[in-house]
Amino acid sequence: MNGSLAVYPGSFDPVTNGHLDILRRALTVVDHVVLAVAYNQEKPSGLFSVQERIDILAQVTEEFGDKVTADSFHGLLVDYARRKNAGTIIRGLRAVADFEYEFQMTLMNRHLAPDVETMFLMADEAHFYTSSRLVKEVHSFGGDISAFVPDYVAKRLAEKLDK
Ligand code: ADP
């Protein structure tokens, strides 16, 4: 397992400035990050399709070159990390609300794969309340979300709303 190769899993529906802040911080510690869109084959959900989310991630992370790739997975995260030979899982922490869930997940993943380490990073306080869910909700009611997502994501959200 390569500790300098990390998987950053999430829904990324769509990616926000909070996710990108975590990604930037992760790249100061590891050499390569795989942004992995988690999905459930039996229960497809979300505003953007998995392929759309991957395309958006690839577009907004162009500046990082080959240090970042976008992919998707279903099933157990630790199995996916093993397949990728990634020794590190990246997660972001916002308010206390994230803690309980992240704590449970990390301990379960550690039980399943003791050789894969989870690393928590904190985004800048400017992103403390940013979530994909809130961005989608505010945008669907006509609110301005441009401070919370890259311009490209705002454009893709606008296209969805027009449909
Ligand atoms: P999930 O479906 O697990 O909530 P998300 O795509 O919402 O997936 O988020 C993936 C990871 O990024 C999670 O660890 C989440 O806590 C973190 N994250 C999302 N938004 C932010 C933010 N604004 N600041 C810090 N971490 C964040």
JSON list of C-alpha atoms and ligand atoms in Angstrom, two decimals:
[
{"chain": "A", "resi": 1, "resn": "MET", "atom": "CA", "xyz": [0.00, 0.00, 0.00]},
{"chain": "A", "resi": 2, "resn": "ASN", "atom": "CA", "xyz": [1.27, 3.40, -0.95]},
{"chain": "A", "resi": 3, "resn": "GLY", "atom": "CA", "xyz": [0.67, 5.99, 1.82]},
{"chain": "A", "resi": 4, "resn": "SER", "atom": "CA", "xyz": [1.41, 8.80, -0.58]},
{"chain": "A", "resi": 5, "resn": "LEU", "atom": "CA", "xyz": [-1.46, 7.75, -2.79]},
{"chain": "A", "resi": 6, "resn": "ALA", "atom": "CA", "xyz": [-4.81, 8.75, -1.32]},
{"chain": "A", "resi": 7, "resn": "VAL", "atom": "CA", "xyz": [-8.46, 8.17, -2.10]},
{"chain": "A", "resi": 8, "resn": "TYR", "atom": "CA", "xyz": [-10.85, 11.02, -1.30]},
{"chain": "A", "resi": 9, "resn": "PRO", "atom": "CA", "xyz": [-14.33, 9.49, -1.44]},
{"chain": "A", "resi": 10, "resn": "GLY", "atom": "CA", "xyz": [-17.62, 11.37, -1.47]},
{"chain": "A", "resi": 11, "resn": "SER", "atom": "CA", "xyz": [-20.83, 12.03, -3.31]},
{"chain": "A", "resi": 12, "resn": "PHE", "atom": "CA", "xyz": [-19.45, 15.17, -4.99]},
{"chain": "A", "resi": 13, "resn": "ASP", "atom": "CA", "xyz": [-22.97, 15.98, -6.22]},
{"chain": "A", "resi": 14, "resn": "PRO", "atom": "CA", "xyz": [-21.61, 18.50, -7.16]},
{"chain": "A", "resi": 15, "resn": "VAL", "atom": "CA", "xyz": [-18.07, 19.32, -6.00]},
{"chain": "A", "resi": 16, "resn": "THR", "atom": "CA", "xyz": [-17.89, 22.51, -3.89]},
{"chain": "A", "resi": 17, "resn": "ASN", "atom": "CA", "xyz": [-15.14, 24.92, -2.86]},
{"chain": "A", "resi": 18, "resn": "GLY", "atom": "CA", "xyz": [-15.10, 23.05, 0.47]},
{"chain": "A", "resi": 19, "resn": "HIS", "atom": "CA", "xyz": [-14.11, 19.80, -1.27]},
{"chain": "A", "resi": 20, "resn": "LEU", "atom": "CA", "xyz": [-11.45, 21.63, -3.29]},
{"chain": "A", "resi": 21, "resn": "ASP", "atom": "CA", "xyz": [-10.02, 23.23, -0.17]},
{"chain": "A", "resi": 22, "resn": "ILE", "atom": "CA", "xyz": [-9.64, 19.76, 1.40]},
{"chain": "A", "resi": 23, "resn": "LEU", "atom": "CA", "xyz": [-8.09, 18.45, -1.83]},
{"chain": "A", "resi": 24, "resn": "ARG", "atom": "CA", "xyz": [-5.53, 21.28, -1.89]},
{"chain": "A", "resi": 25, "resn": "ARG", "atom": "CA", "xyz": [-4.55, 20.58, 1.71]},
{"chain": "A", "resi": 26, "resn": "ALA", "atom": "CA", "xyz": [-4.30, 16.84, 1.04]},
{"chain": "A", "resi": 27, "resn": "LEU", "atom": "CA", "xyz": [-1.87, 17.49, -1.82]},
{"chain": "A", "resi": 28, "resn": "THR", "atom": "CA", "xyz": [0.52, 19.17, 0.60]},
{"chain": "A", "resi": 29, "resn": "VAL", "atom": "CA", "xyz": [0.81, 15.81, 2.37]},
{"chain": "A", "resi": 30, "resn": "VAL", "atom": "CA", "xyz": [0.38, 13.13, -0.31]},
{"chain": "A", "resi": 31, "resn": "ASP", "atom": "CA", "xyz": [1.57, 12.97, -3.93]},
{"chain": "A", "resi": 32, "resn": "HIS", "atom": "CA", "xyz": [-1.61, 11.84, -5.63]},
{"chain": "A", "resi": 33, "resn": "VAL", "atom": "CA", "xyz": [-5.31, 11.98, -4.81]},
{"chain": "A", "resi": 34, "resn": "VAL", "atom": "CA", "xyz": [-8.02, 9.93, -6.47]},
{"chain": "A", "resi": 35, "resn": "LEU", "atom": "CA", "xyz": [-11.36, 11.71, -6.14]},
{"chain": "A", "resi": 36, "resn": "ALA", "atom": "CA", "xyz": [-13.77, 8.80, -5.97]},
{"chain": "A", "resi": 37, "resn": "VAL", "atom": "CA", "xyz": [-17.50, 9.27, -6.51]},
{"chain": "A", "resi": 38, "resn": "ALA", "atom": "CA", "xyz": [-19.29, 6.73, -4.34]},
{"chain": "A", "resi": 39, "resn": "TYR", "atom": "CA", "xyz": [-22.49, 5.33, -5.76]},
{"chain": "A", "resi": 40, "resn": "ASN", "atom": "CA", "xyz": [-25.02, 2.61, -5.09]},
{"chain": "A", "resi": 41, "resn": "GLN", "atom": "CA", "xyz": [-25.84, 0.50, -8.14]},
{"chain": "A", "resi": 42, "resn": "GLU", "atom": "CA", "xyz": [-29.21, -0.57, -6.74]},
{"chain": "A", "resi": 43, "resn": "LYS", "atom": "CA", "xyz": [-30.30, 2.91, -5.72]},
{"chain": "A", "resi": 44, "resn": "PRO", "atom": "CA", "xyz": [-29.10, 5.56, -8.17]},
{"chain": "A", "resi": 45, "resn": "SER", "atom": "CA", "xyz": [-29.53, 9.00, -6.60]},
{"chain": "A", "resi": 46, "resn": "GLY", "atom": "CA", "xyz": [-28.40, 12.58, -6.92]},
{"chain": "A", "resi": 47, "resn": "LEU", "atom": "CA", "xyz": [-28.82, 15.57, -9.19]},
{"chain": "A", "resi": 48, "resn": "PHE", "atom": "CA", "xyz": [-25.86, 14.80, -11.45]},
{"chain": "A", "resi": 49, "resn": "SER", "atom": "CA", "xyz": [-25.17, 11.33, -12.84]},
{"chain": "A", "resi": 50, "resn": "VAL", "atom": "CA", "xyz": [-21.99, 9.61, -11.68]},
{"chain": "A", "resi": 51, "resn": "GLN", "atom": "CA", "xyz": [-20.36, 10.26, -15.07]},
{"chain": "A", "resi": 52, "resn": "GLU", "atom": "CA", "xyz": [-21.35, 13.95, -14.94]},
{"chain": "A", "resi": 53, "resn": "ARG", "atom": "CA", "xyz": [-19.83, 14.26, -11.46]},
{"chain": "A", "resi": 54, "resn": "ILE", "atom": "CA", "xyz": [-16.59, 12.67, -12.68]},
{"chain": "A", "resi": 55, "resn": "ASP", "atom": "CA", "xyz": [-16.47, 14.99, -15.70]},
{"chain": "A", "resi": 56, "resn": "ILE", "atom": "CA", "xyz": [-17.06, 18.04, -13.48]},
{"chain": "A", "resi": 57, "resn": "LEU", "atom": "CA", "xyz": [-14.36, 16.90, -11.03]},
{"chain": "A", "resi": 58, "resn": "ALA", "atom": "CA", "xyz": [-11.88, 16.41, -13.88]},
{"chain": "A", "resi": 59, "resn": "GLN", "atom": "CA", "xyz": [-12.68, 19.85, -15.26]},
{"chain": "A", "resi": 60, "resn": "VAL", "atom": "CA", "xyz": [-12.32, 21.78, -11.98]},
{"chain": "A", "resi": 61, "resn": "THR", "atom": "CA", "xyz": [-9.10, 19.99, -10.96]},
{"chain": "A", "resi": 62, "resn": "GLU", "atom": "CA", "xyz": [-7.27, 20.51, -14.26]},
{"chain": "A", "resi": 63, "resn": "GLU", "atom": "CA", "xyz": [-4.78, 22.84, -12.55]},
{"chain": "A", "resi": 64, "resn": "PHE", "atom": "CA", "xyz": [-3.39, 19.93, -10.51]},
{"chain": "A", "resi": 65, "resn": "GLY", "atom": "CA", "xyz": [-2.36, 17.97, -13.60]},
{"chain": "A", "resi": 66, "resn": "ASP", "atom": "CA", "xyz": [-1.59, 14.30, -13.03]},
{"chain": "A", "resi": 67, "resn": "LYS", "atom": "CA", "xyz": [-1.59, 14.71, -9.23]},
{"chain": "A", "resi": 68, "resn": "VAL", "atom": "CA", "xyz": [-5.37, 14.28, -9.23]},
{"chain": "A", "resi": 69, "resn": "THR", "atom": "CA", "xyz": [-7.67, 11.83, -10.99]},
{"chain": "A", "resi": 70, "resn": "ALA", "atom": "CA", "xyz": [-11.43, 11.42, -10.86]},
{"chain": "A", "resi": 71, "resn": "ASP", "atom": "CA", "xyz": [-13.05, 8.01, -10.69]},
{"chain": "A", "resi": 72, "resn": "SER", "atom": "CA", "xyz": [-16.06, 6.22, -9.18]},
{"chain": "A", "resi": 73, "resn": "PHE", "atom": "CA", "xyz": [-16.64, 3.13, -7.10]},
{"chain": "A", "resi": 74, "resn": "HIS", "atom": "CA", "xyz": [-19.41, 1.14, -5.47]},
{"chain": "A", "resi": 75, "resn": "GLY", "atom": "CA", "xyz": [-19.12, -1.37, -2.68]},
{"chain": "A", "resi": 76, "resn": "LEU", "atom": "CA", "xyz": [-16.69, -1.13, 0.18]},
{"chain": "A", "resi": 77, "resn": "LEU", "atom": "CA", "xyz": [-14.38, 1.86, 0.20]},
{"chain": "A", "resi": 78, "resn": "VAL", "atom": "CA", "xyz": [-11.51, -0.16, 1.68]},
{"chain": "A", "resi": 79, "resn": "ASP", "atom": "CA", "xyz": [-11.77, -2.71, -1.14]},
{"chain": "A", "resi": 80, "resn": "TYR", "atom": "CA", "xyz": [-11.58, 0.11, -3.64]},
{"chain": "A", "resi": 81, "resn": "ALA", "atom": "CA", "xyz": [-8.58, 1.66, -1.82]},
{"chain": "A", "resi": 82, "resn": "ARG", "atom": "CA", "xyz": [-6.83, -1.73, -1.93]},
{"chain": "A", "resi": 83, "resn": "ARG", "atom": "CA", "xyz": [-7.51, -2.12, -5.64]},
{"chain": "A", "resi": 84, "resn": "LYS", "atom": "CA", "xyz": [-5.95, 1.30, -6.17]},
{"chain": "A", "resi": 85, "resn": "ASN", "atom": "CA", "xyz": [-3.08, 0.41, -3.83]},
{"chain": "A", "resi": 86, "resn": "ALA", "atom": "CA", "xyz": [-3.93, 3.58, -1.86]},
{"chain": "A", "resi": 87, "resn": "GLY", "atom": "CA", "xyz": [-2.73, 3.57, 1.75]},
{"chain": "A", "resi": 88, "resn": "THR", "atom": "CA", "xyz": [-4.60, 6.73, 2.75]},
{"chain": "A", "resi": 89, "resn": "ILE", "atom": "CA", "xyz": [-8.24, 7.81, 2.83]},
{"chain": "A", "resi": 90, "resn": "ILE", "atom": "CA", "xyz": [-8.94, 11.55, 2.95]},
{"chain": "A", "resi": 91, "resn": "ARG", "atom": "CA", "xyz": [-12.01, 12.96, 4.69]},
{"chain": "A", "resi": 92, "resn": "GLY", "atom": "CA", "xyz": [-12.96, 16.52, 5.51]},
{"chain": "A", "resi": 93, "resn": "LEU", "atom": "CA", "xyz": [-14.39, 17.73, 8.79]},
{"chain": "A", "resi": 94, "resn": "ARG", "atom": "CA", "xyz": [-16.78, 20.60, 9.15]},
{"chain": "A", "resi": 95, "resn": "ALA", "atom": "CA", "xyz": [-18.81, 21.23, 12.26]},
{"chain": "A", "resi": 96, "resn": "VAL", "atom": "CA", "xyz": [-19.28, 18.76, 15.10]},
{"chain": "A", "resi": 97, "resn": "ALA", "atom": "CA", "xyz": [-22.15, 17.35, 13.07]},
{"chain": "A", "resi": 98, "resn": "ASP", "atom": "CA", "xyz": [-19.71, 15.48, 10.78]},
{"chain": "A", "resi": 99, "resn": "PHE", "atom": "CA", "xyz": [-17.80, 13.97, 13.65]},
{"chain": "A", "resi": 100, "resn": "GLU", "atom": "CA", "xyz": [-20.06, 11.17, 14.87]},
{"chain": "A", "resi": 101, "resn": "TYR", "atom": "CA", "xyz": [-20.61, 9.68, 11.40]},
{"chain": "A", "resi": 102, "resn": "GLU", "atom": "CA", "xyz": [-16.97, 10.04, 10.36]},
{"chain": "A", "resi": 103, "resn": "PHE", "atom": "CA", "xyz": [-15.81, 8.47, 13.63]},
{"chain": "A", "resi": 104, "resn": "GLN", "atom": "CA", "xyz": [-18.00, 5.38, 13.08]},
{"chain": "A", "resi": 105, "resn": "MET", "atom": "CA", "xyz": [-16.94, 5.02, 9.45]},
{"chain": "A", "resi": 106, "resn": "THR", "atom": "CA", "xyz": [-13.26, 5.36, 10.25]},
{"chain": "A", "resi": 107, "resn": "LEU", "atom": "CA", "xyz": [-13.32, 2.77, 13.02]},
{"chain": "A", "resi": 108, "resn": "MET", "atom": "CA", "xyz": [-15.22, 0.35, 10.78]},
{"chain": "A", "resi": 109, "resn": "ASN", "atom": "CA", "xyz": [-12.79, 0.91, 7.91]},
{"chain": "A", "resi": 110, "resn": "ARG", "atom": "CA", "xyz": [-9.84, 0.43, 10.27]},
{"chain": "A", "resi": 111, "resn": "HIS", "atom": "CA", "xyz": [-11.37, -2.85, 11.44]},
{"chain": "A", "resi": 112, "resn": "LEU", "atom": "CA", "xyz": [-11.79, -4.01, 7.83]},
{"chain": "A", "resi": 113, "resn": "ALA", "atom": "CA", "xyz": [-8.42, -2.75, 6.61]},
{"chain": "A", "resi": 114, "resn": "PRO", "atom": "CA", "xyz": [-5.87, -1.90, 9.34]},
{"chain": "A", "resi": 115, "resn": "ASP", "atom": "CA", "xyz": [-3.30, -1.08, 6.67]},
{"chain": "A", "resi": 116, "resn": "VAL", "atom": "CA", "xyz": [-5.34, 1.83, 5.28]},
{"chain": "A", "resi": 117, "resn": "GLU", "atom": "CA", "xyz": [-5.09, 5.05, 7.32]},
{"chain": "A", "resi": 118, "resn": "THR", "atom": "CA", "xyz": [-7.81, 7.71, 7.34]},
{"chain": "A", "resi": 119, "resn": "MET", "atom": "CA", "xyz": [-6.62, 11.30, 7.41]},
{"chain": "A", "resi": 120, "resn": "PHE", "atom": "CA", "xyz": [-8.95, 14.12, 8.45]},
{"chain": "A", "resi": 121, "resn": "LEU", "atom": "CA", "xyz": [-8.42, 17.63, 7.24]},
{"chain": "A", "resi": 122, "resn": "MET", "atom": "CA", "xyz": [-10.22, 20.83, 8.16]},
{"chain": "A", "resi": 123, "resn": "ALA", "atom": "CA", "xyz": [-11.20, 23.27, 5.47]},
{"chain": "A", "resi": 124, "resn": "ASP", "atom": "CA", "xyz": [-10.85, 27.02, 5.84]},
{"chain": "A", "resi": 125, "resn": "GLU", "atom": "CA", "xyz": [-13.55, 28.50, 8.08]},
{"chain": "A", "resi": 126, "resn": "ALA", "atom": "CA", "xyz": [-15.04, 30.15, 4.97]},
{"chain": "A", "resi": 127, "resn": "HIS", "atom": "CA", "xyz": [-16.23, 26.68, 3.94]},
{"chain": "A", "resi": 128, "resn": "PHE", "atom": "CA", "xyz": [-17.52, 25.60, 7.30]},
{"chain": "A", "resi": 129, "resn": "TYR", "atom": "CA", "xyz": [-21.16, 25.62, 6.25]},
{"chain": "A", "resi": 130, "resn": "THR", "atom": "CA", "xyz": [-20.74, 24.64, 2.62]},
{"chain": "A", "resi": 131, "resn": "SER", "atom": "CA", "xyz": [-22.30, 21.35, 1.57]},
{"chain": "A", "resi": 132, "resn": "SER", "atom": "CA", "xyz": [-23.43, 19.99, -1.79]},
{"chain": "A", "resi": 133, "resn": "ARG", "atom": "CA", "xyz": [-26.91, 19.50, -0.37]},
{"chain": "A", "resi": 134, "resn": "LEU", "atom": "CA", "xyz": [-27.28, 23.12, 0.73]},
{"chain": "A", "resi": 135, "resn": "VAL", "atom": "CA", "xyz": [-25.83, 24.44, -2.53]},
{"chain": "A", "resi": 136, "resn": "LYS", "atom": "CA", "xyz": [-28.39, 22.42, -4.52]},
{"chain": "A", "resi": 137, "resn": "GLU", "atom": "CA", "xyz": [-31.25, 23.54, -2.28]},
{"chain": "A", "resi": 138, "resn": "VAL", "atom": "CA", "xyz": [-30.38, 27.24, -2.41]},
{"chain": "A", "resi": 139, "resn": "HIS", "atom": "CA", "xyz": [-29.79, 27.09, -6.15]},
{"chain": "A", "resi": 140, "resn": "SER", "atom": "CA", "xyz": [-33.11, 25.35, -6.81]},
{"chain": "A", "resi": 141, "resn": "PHE", "atom": "CA", "xyz": [-34.88, 28.30, -5.18]},
{"chain": "A", "resi": 142, "resn": "GLY", "atom": "CA", "xyz": [-32.98, 30.83, -7.25]},
{"chain": "A", "resi": 143, "resn": "GLY", "atom": "CA", "xyz": [-30.35, 31.80, -4.66]},
{"chain": "A", "resi": 144, "resn": "ASP", "atom": "CA", "xyz": [-26.83, 32.88, -5.67]},
{"chain": "A", "resi": 145, "resn": "ILE", "atom": "CA", "xyz": [-24.39, 30.05, -4.95]},
{"chain": "A", "resi": 146, "resn": "SER", "atom": "CA", "xyz": [-21.39, 31.48, -6.83]},
{"chain": "A", "resi": 147, "resn": "ALA", "atom": "CA", "xyz": [-19.35, 31.96, -3.62]},
{"chain": "A", "resi": 148, "resn": "PHE", "atom": "CA", "xyz": [-19.54, 28.26, -2.78]},
{"chain": "A", "resi": 149, "resn": "VAL", "atom": "CA", "xyz": [-18.69, 26.45, -6.01]},
{"chain": "A", "resi": 150, "resn": "PRO", "atom": "CA", "xyz": [-16.26, 26.96, -8.91]},
{"chain": "A", "resi": 151, "resn": "ASP", "atom": "CA", "xyz": [-17.70, 28.97, -11.85]},
{"chain": "A", "resi": 152, "resn": "TYR", "atom": "CA", "xyz": [-17.88, 25.83, -13.95]},
{"chain": "A", "resi": 153, "resn": "VAL", "atom": "CA", "xyz": [-20.10, 24.12, -11.36]},
{"chain": "A", "resi": 154, "resn": "ALA", "atom": "CA", "xyz": [-22.38, 27.17, -11.16]},
{"chain": "A", "resi": 155, "resn": "LYS", "atom": "CA", "xyz": [-22.74, 26.95, -14.94]},
{"chain": "A", "resi": 156, "resn": "ARG", "atom": "CA", "xyz": [-23.55, 23.23, -14.86]},
{"chain": "A", "resi": 157, "resn": "LEU", "atom": "CA", "xyz": [-26.10, 23.82, -12.07]},
{"chain": "A", "resi": 158, "resn": "ALA", "atom": "CA", "xyz": [-27.75, 26.57, -14.11]},
{"chain": "A", "resi": 159, "resn": "GLU", "atom": "CA", "xyz": [-28.02, 24.19, -17.08]},
{"chain": "A", "resi": 160, "resn": "LYS", "atom": "CA", "xyz": [-29.72, 21.58, -14.88]},
{"chain": "A", "resi": 161, "resn": "LEU", "atom": "CA", "xyz": [-32.23, 24.10, -13.64]},
{"chain": "A", "resi": 162, "resn": "ASP", "atom": "CA", "xyz": [-33.08, 25.17, -17.20]},
{"chain": "A", "resi": 163, "resn": "LYS", "atom": "CA", "xyz": [-34.00, 21.61, -18.17]},
{"chain": "B", "resi": 1, "resn": "ADP", "atom": "P1", "xyz": [-20.80, 12.45, 1.78]},
{"chain": "B", "resi": 1, "resn": "ADP", "atom": "O1", "xyz": [-21.84, 11.86, 0.91]},
{"chain": "B", "resi": 1, "resn": "ADP", "atom": "O2", "xyz": [-19.92, 11.45, 2.47]},
{"chain": "B", "resi": 1, "resn": "ADP", "atom": "O3", "xyz": [-21.30, 13.53, 2.70]},
{"chain": "B", "resi": 1, "resn": "ADP", "atom": "P2", "xyz": [-19.60, 14.58, 0.35]},
{"chain": "B", "resi": 1, "resn": "ADP", "atom": "O4", "xyz": [-19.36, 14.63, -1.13]},
{"chain": "B", "resi": 1, "resn": "ADP", "atom": "O5", "xyz": [-20.65, 15.47, 0.89]},
{"chain": "B", "resi": 1, "resn": "ADP", "atom": "O6", "xyz": [-19.83, 13.09, 0.74]},
{"chain": "B", "resi": 1, "resn": "ADP", "atom": "O7", "xyz": [-18.25, 14.89, 1.11]},
{"chain": "B", "resi": 1, "resn": "ADP", "atom": "C1", "xyz": [-17.12, 14.09, 1.01]},
{"chain": "B", "resi": 1, "resn": "ADP", "atom": "C2", "xyz": [-16.14, 14.47, 2.10]},
{"chain": "B", "resi": 1, "resn": "ADP", "atom": "O8", "xyz": [-15.83, 15.84, 2.00]},
{"chain": "B", "resi": 1, "resn": "ADP", "atom": "C3", "xyz": [-16.68, 14.25, 3.51]},
{"chain": "B", "resi": 1, "resn": "ADP", "atom": "O9", "xyz": [-15.59, 13.85, 4.33]},
{"chain": "B", "resi": 1, "resn": "ADP", "atom": "C4", "xyz": [-17.15, 15.62, 3.92]},
{"chain": "B", "resi": 1, "resn": "ADP", "atom": "O10", "xyz": [-17.08, 15.78, 5.33]},
{"chain": "B", "resi": 1, "resn": "ADP", "atom": "C5", "xyz": [-16.09, 16.49, 3.23]},
{"chain": "B", "resi": 1, "resn": "ADP", "atom": "N1", "xyz": [-16.60, 17.83, 2.98]},
{"chain": "B", "resi": 1, "resn": "ADP", "atom": "C6", "xyz": [-17.62, 18.20, 2.19]},
{"chain": "B", "resi": 1, "resn": "ADP", "atom": "N2", "xyz": [-17.80, 19.54, 2.21]},
{"chain": "B", "resi": 1, "resn": "ADP", "atom": "C7", "xyz": [-16.85, 20.04, 3.05]},
{"chain": "B", "resi": 1, "resn": "ADP", "atom": "C8", "xyz": [-16.51, 21.36, 3.53]},
{"chain": "B", "resi": 1, "resn": "ADP", "atom": "N3", "xyz": [-17.23, 22.42, 3.17]},
{"chain": "B", "resi": 1, "resn": "ADP", "atom": "N4", "xyz": [-15.49, 21.48, 4.39]},
{"chain": "B", "resi": 1, "resn": "ADP", "atom": "C9", "xyz": [-14.79, 20.38, 4.79]},
{"chain": "B", "resi": 1, "resn": "ADP", "atom": "N5", "xyz": [-15.05, 19.12, 4.40]},
{"chain": "B", "resi": 1, "resn": "ADP", "atom": "C10", "xyz": [-16.07, 18.94, 3.54]}
]
